[in-house]
Every structure is written in C-alpha cells, then in structure tokens.
Amino acid sequence: MKQQLLEGVVYQIWPRSFKDGNGDGIGDLKGIIEKLDYLADLGITTIWLSPIYASPDTDYGYDIRDYYSIHPDFGTMADFDELIRQAKARHIAVVMDLVVSHTSDQHPWFLSAKADPNSPYRNYYFFRQGKAGGPPNNWISLFGGSAWTKAPQPDTYVLTLWTPTQVDLNWTNPAVRQDIYAMMRWWMDKGIAGFRMDAINLIDKHPDFPDKDPHKKGYQFADDLIRSRPLSYDYLAEMNREVLSKYSGLYIGEGILAKPDEVARYSGINENRLDLMFHFDQVFLGNGPLGKYDFRKFYHWTIPQYKETFFRWQLASQAQQFRLGNFLSNHDNGRPVSRFGDDQRYRRESAMALLTNTLTAYGTPFIYQGEEIGMTNFTIDQADWKDYEAINAFSVLQSMMHVPAFVARKIVQHVTRDLSRTPMQWDEGPYAGFSTVKPWMVINPNAPKVNVKVDQGHPQSIHAYVKALIALRQKHEALRSGSLTPILESHPHLLAYTRSTAEETLVILINLAKHPATFKYPEGEGSTLLLSNYPDRGPMMTKMVFAPYEVRILKLGQST
Ligand code: GLC
Ligand code: CA
C-alpha cells in the first residue's frame, strides 16, 4: 500500500476554490465528490486536501479551531465520509492536511489558556514575559511584524509565528503530543491515507527564546532558533512510533527553507520518520535575500539556476537516500506557467514542459488544481485581495521598508498567494462553472478561454498531455523508481536527464526557453519517441533543434 502511494500521483485540492457543490459560492466536499471521476480519469491516485477543519479562516483553514469537525462551509462529517467512500471506489486515496505546529486562537485549548494562567492548557502554548516594554525577543513573524502577540495578563505575550491568531503549540509538553497523536489516529481510523504536515520542521523552538542577531535593529527571522532543531527529529520519530508506523499511509512534511541534510533525516528511507518532504528552493528561485516580498530582484531567475537547483536536490535525494515530493505549484505560490513558462504565446507548450519536469523527476509528483489546464496569474485588484499574507505585506512594505504604496501594491500583486487561490476554471459558462452564484473570490478574466472544457477539446490539450504522461509513468518503472542522471548539463536552455532501471533507460529532454534550442545528442539516434508536447515529431538525429518549450521523452534502443 505504501509503495503504491509513493509511486502514485498526488493532486492537491484547495477546497474553497475547487468546486462549489451547493451553490453558495464556496467550494466544498460535495463539489470534490462531483469531480472525482474527472480526477480518476486524469490518472490521479491520491488527493491531498488543504485543511477542511473548523476554522475562523484568518489563514483560510491553516488556523484550526477544532481538529475533529468539518468547516460548515465545506459540508458535514457525513459528506466527508461519503468523499472517502467515493474516492476509495475509484482507487483514490485521501491525504489530509495536518496543522499541528499551531492552533487558532479560537481553539478551546487556547481560550482556556489565555483566560486563566493556571489552566492545564496554559503550557500548551508559549506564554512569556515581555522585555523592556516590548515582546520577549526580536523574532519576526513569517508574515512580517513581531512573532509575539499580547496576552490579556500584564506584560505577557504568546508566540505566534504566523498570523497573530495562529498560536504556536508547545511540543515540549507531552500532553500536547499525546493529544495530537490521538487526533491523528482518529482520522487514520476513519480511512484516510495519510497527512501532509504543515510547517512540521518548526515544531521545536530554542528553549530559551534568545534574541536572533541581537546587534541588529528591528525584527529578525529566527531561522536556526525555530527551524529543524534537534527535538523536531525526536518528536517525529516518536510520532512515527506511536501513529504513523501503525498504518500504511503516506506522510509528507512541509520543509520550510529545508536543506538536503535536514530532509535526509526527516524523510530518509531508513529514518522512520516521514515518507516525503517538500523543499522550496525551486519555487523560491529569484527571491531577494528577504524573501518573496523582497522587491530588489523582482523574481529574476535563469534557466541555469533552475537546472542547478533541480539537479542539486535530485542528486542529493538519491545519494543520501531520502524522498522528495516534487511540485512547482501549490496554494502558497503563483502559477508556474506564469512564473517559469510563458503564459501568453507558449502557454500550452510551457505548461506541458513544466509538468513534464514534475512528473518525471525522482520522487513523488504533486499537481495543484488548475495546473493541468495551465491556469495563469493575473493582476488581482486590491479590493479583491483575500490572503492575510498579502494584505499584511502591503502595509509592512510601506511602514518598515519605506516602499511607496504603488510599488508595494505591484509587488504584492506579483507574488500574492491569492494567485493560486482563485476559483478553478471548469468551463466557459457563468462563474467558470465553479459555482452558480458569484464566488467568494474573483475569477481570472481569461476563464472563457482557459478552462477544463475548452482545454479538453483542444488539439493541443494540456489535460490530455498530463493524462498521457501519467499513463506513461504508470507503464514505465524507470519513471517511477529509476535512477536519475543529468545529461547535457551545461546546455543553457535544455533541461535533460535519464531515468533508468536495469531493464530500460528513458531520456527526458525539455527546452525551458521561449526560443529554439540546438544540441547534439548522438545517443538519441535510433531511439523510440514515447511522448512529445508537439505533434508529428520525426526521429532523433545526432544534431537536433527543439522548438520553444519542446519536450520529448525517449526510450533508448528499439521499441519492444
Ligand atoms: C504553511 C501553509 C500555509 C500557511 C502556513 C501557516 O506554510 O502551506 O498556507 O499559511 O503554513 O499554517
Ligand atoms: Ca459551497
């Protein structure tokens, strides 16, 4: 079971914007059930649901009020059970988001802890005394501003590394860990197939909460004081013993700013912690030193950087025997075709090229809703912004970094997480077929052109290509578990590698540029073409010219 999950293809659903099943403008579980056939047809084996638990939604579900109930916007527990049943009937496994680095400040644990310093729940969180009239230390929140929020008691603060309403859980308290493990078992017993663990490398904080770089002015990113600290490995080993190892599930960690050595311990094949981890070096390419809202470099990236990052992780994952979740798209990052491809003239070709990379890399591939039809970024009017991070960044950029409002607005519009959270575009009808009423969030104006229905009827359908690619992956073990070796490494535009098992070698050639790429690959002569994103491709010659974003997947030697 685990092996099947590891070798499958995961589709991430951000439920609020996937499909509205009851006509209130908000995506929900009924809507997901309606689309299971669509996912099964694509060849998806697993879905990962972003949080569907009860939540006040300051961070759209990543602030959980009750781990045991379904957000009424999404339906009921009966709807959830039905989803599991219907997914199983189509051989689709369901992985839930697990957000246990923090809870909402509306969680009963926190309500009790906050009201009463003697509450048994006080030690579920980090309450600390202020310092010199301010917060206990100079740590910055991952969304900007102080990482501490005032508690009702005088000169008392509580740690909130994300929004001020997401209160960090104190994992040093064994009662916290046992409550979490019990909750995880409860969901696994219900028939889910695993968890994607939010911010899981941040669960251990430096016990003394020292200032980060005390000589520096202003709030500082606490990095080594909060990230991949020693006990985080112990806690996950314990979680594995007490919960994960008792089931044959898929356990995926979000590795915030993680480096290969850390991932090797979290998702190492012989480490008995997690199965997979995400790293973010690929999607963070071109960010300035202060992160994605750092306007100085404005998302400049190059193909050689893309290649270097990709191969560095791929080679580390094989050499150090850990497993990666491979992705270019999720609910926290804009659309890859706009970021790494060309969302105008070569939208179809480049969307297919990028998906080829994700689906042929070593590790488990993740597709995010809308990626399979090449959904794009667009300029979202400030009045339509929904995401806390974006709204907060707009003011932090102005107040702390003295960026003029019109520049701050542009930066936010360029990188906001809202870009990936607009409603899924199903057809050219009203509200893109997402809902029968005006949705909770603005729809991309290109919906009449870019949608599932139009794409499926197009001779160069991205959707059909993804389907073929997934089928190819299922057919060729080399694409699922074969070793990956870079080729043509110094080519400035071509991303190329082989995947091999003892039986066969497949070659993946991807032109990442919006102009033709010329190269020599004598080994390709006499090979069999398995898949291309351009029609009517002839045989490979020693010297080749690939069209913009052209992809070919070859099998070396004659076809059998
Ligand atoms: C993770 C989630 C993100 C969320 C944050 C806090 O990074 O992917 O959406 O805002 O954790 O829970
Ligand atoms: Ca709904």
PDB file of C-alpha atoms and ligand atoms in Angstrom, residues 20-22 24 26-28 73, ligand 2:
ATOM      1  CA  ASP A  20     -18.970  24.580  -5.278  1.00  0.00           C
ATOM      2  CA  GLY A  21     -21.481  21.763  -4.843  1.00  0.00           C
ATOM      3  CA  ASN A  22     -24.317  23.597  -3.081  1.00  0.00           C
ATOM      4  CA  ASP A  24     -23.225  29.290  -2.082  1.00  0.00           C
ATOM      5  CA  ILE A  26     -17.668  28.461  -1.875  1.00  0.00           C
ATOM      6  CA  GLY A  27     -16.012  25.227  -2.919  1.00  0.00           C
ATOM      7  CA  ASP A  28     -16.926  22.235  -0.749  1.00  0.00           C
ATOM      8  CA  ASP A  73     -18.549  25.985   4.536  1.00  0.00           C
TER       9      ASP A  73
HETATM   10 CA    CA B   2     -20.472  25.538  -1.369  1.00  0.00          CA
END
